Structure formats: C-alpha cells, structure tokens
Amino acid sequence: MLCLKSATEAAWLERAIADTPALLIDHAHCERKAATQALTLLAEYPEHLELVAPVVAIAHEELEHFETVCGLLAARGLTPEPQAPTGYQSGLFKKVRKAEPDRLIDRLLVAALIEARSCERFKILSERHPDPELRAVFRDLLVSEARHHADFVRLAESQADRVTVHERLRHLAEVEVRAIERAKPLPRIHS
Ligand SMILES: [Fe+2]
Ligand SMILES: [Fe+2]
C-alpha cells in the first residue's frame, strides 16, 4: 500500500496526454535520476552494508527502466534534452534532517515517497493513456516502482523503531503533497 496523502487530479492526466513527448522525456530523466540517487546513497553510507543488496537491485532496475524509456524515445524520434527542475524533488530533499541517523531515515523515506508518486501516476497512465504501447510499458514499470517503494520503507524501518519511522513517513507524506501542489504544472511525472 502506498503512503501518499493525496490523489492525482484529472488535470495532470490531461497535461500528460496533451504533451506525451515531454512526459516521456521527463520520464527518461526520472529513471536516470532514480538510479543516480540509489548509487549516491551507497556512496554516502558505505558502512551500511544492509543497504547494498536492495539498493544495488533498485539501481539495476532503474537503469533498465531508463534504457526502456530511451528506446521509446528513439523509436518516436525524441531527444531527451535537459529540463529545468519543477521544484518537486528539492521541496522534499530540503526537509531531510541533518543529524544521523535521522538523515539516512529521511533520505530513505523521501525516496519511498518519490517511488510512491511515480507508481500512482504510472497506474493512471497504464489505465487511461490512449496509446496502448505506453499503457503496457507503464503497467510493467509500476510493479517495480511499487516494490521499490516498499523496499525503501523497509530499509528506513531497519534504522529506528517502526513507530518513529512511520510517524516521520506520515509527516514527509504531507510535505510531499505540498511539493507536488507547488511544482510547476508541466507534463511531467512529478508536477
Ligand atoms: Fe523506475
Ligand atoms: Fe523506482
């Protein structure tokens, strides 16, 4: 079960369908960034060996997703140009606490929330996007993103007692709602 505190509005799907090329380009960037974030976590916490196997598995899958989406872009003659940030990720990351182990817990919970929002939106796209090829791709990907969400929550739970971690998750889920509401309304996965 996802821990999101809001459901995506219909206007988001309209934007996504109206400019599907922009959505797919953003999606490629999201998958690459997810892989990079996973590796950054391992680089910042080399002493946390419990992170290695699950986070390496996530990084692998995100790179596979990146390759899949880049394949879609290539087949459609699209180029993944750089994009200006929407403010969504920075809105979340600025709430990460500074002292350990709070910082690691928050990093893992923020990653879980980003996965949850991707998963929620991939589900909408898998059911309601008019392009059947894209519906199938999003259906495949949402299964992985749901698993990544659960993996990050589980890793956070391994860093402190469960009640404290879930209290923090509920707080960060409220922050996530504000971040997604404040993000620029663009045809992006997280805006
Ligand atoms: Fe992914
Ligand atoms: Fe993911």
PDB file of C-alpha atoms in Angstrom, residues 14 71 97 142 153 159:
ATOM      1  CA  GLU A  14      -4.829  15.881 -19.374  1.00  0.00           C
ATOM      2  CA  GLY A  71      14.151   3.009 -26.507  1.00  0.00           C
ATOM      3  CA  ARG A  97      17.161  16.339   8.654  1.00  0.00           C
ATOM      4  CA  LEU A 142       4.515   0.364 -11.891  1.00  0.00           C
ATOM      5  CA  VAL A 153      10.205   1.916   3.653  1.00  0.00           C
ATOM      6  CA  GLN A 159      17.286   2.211  11.056  1.00  0.00           C
TER       7      GLN A 159
END
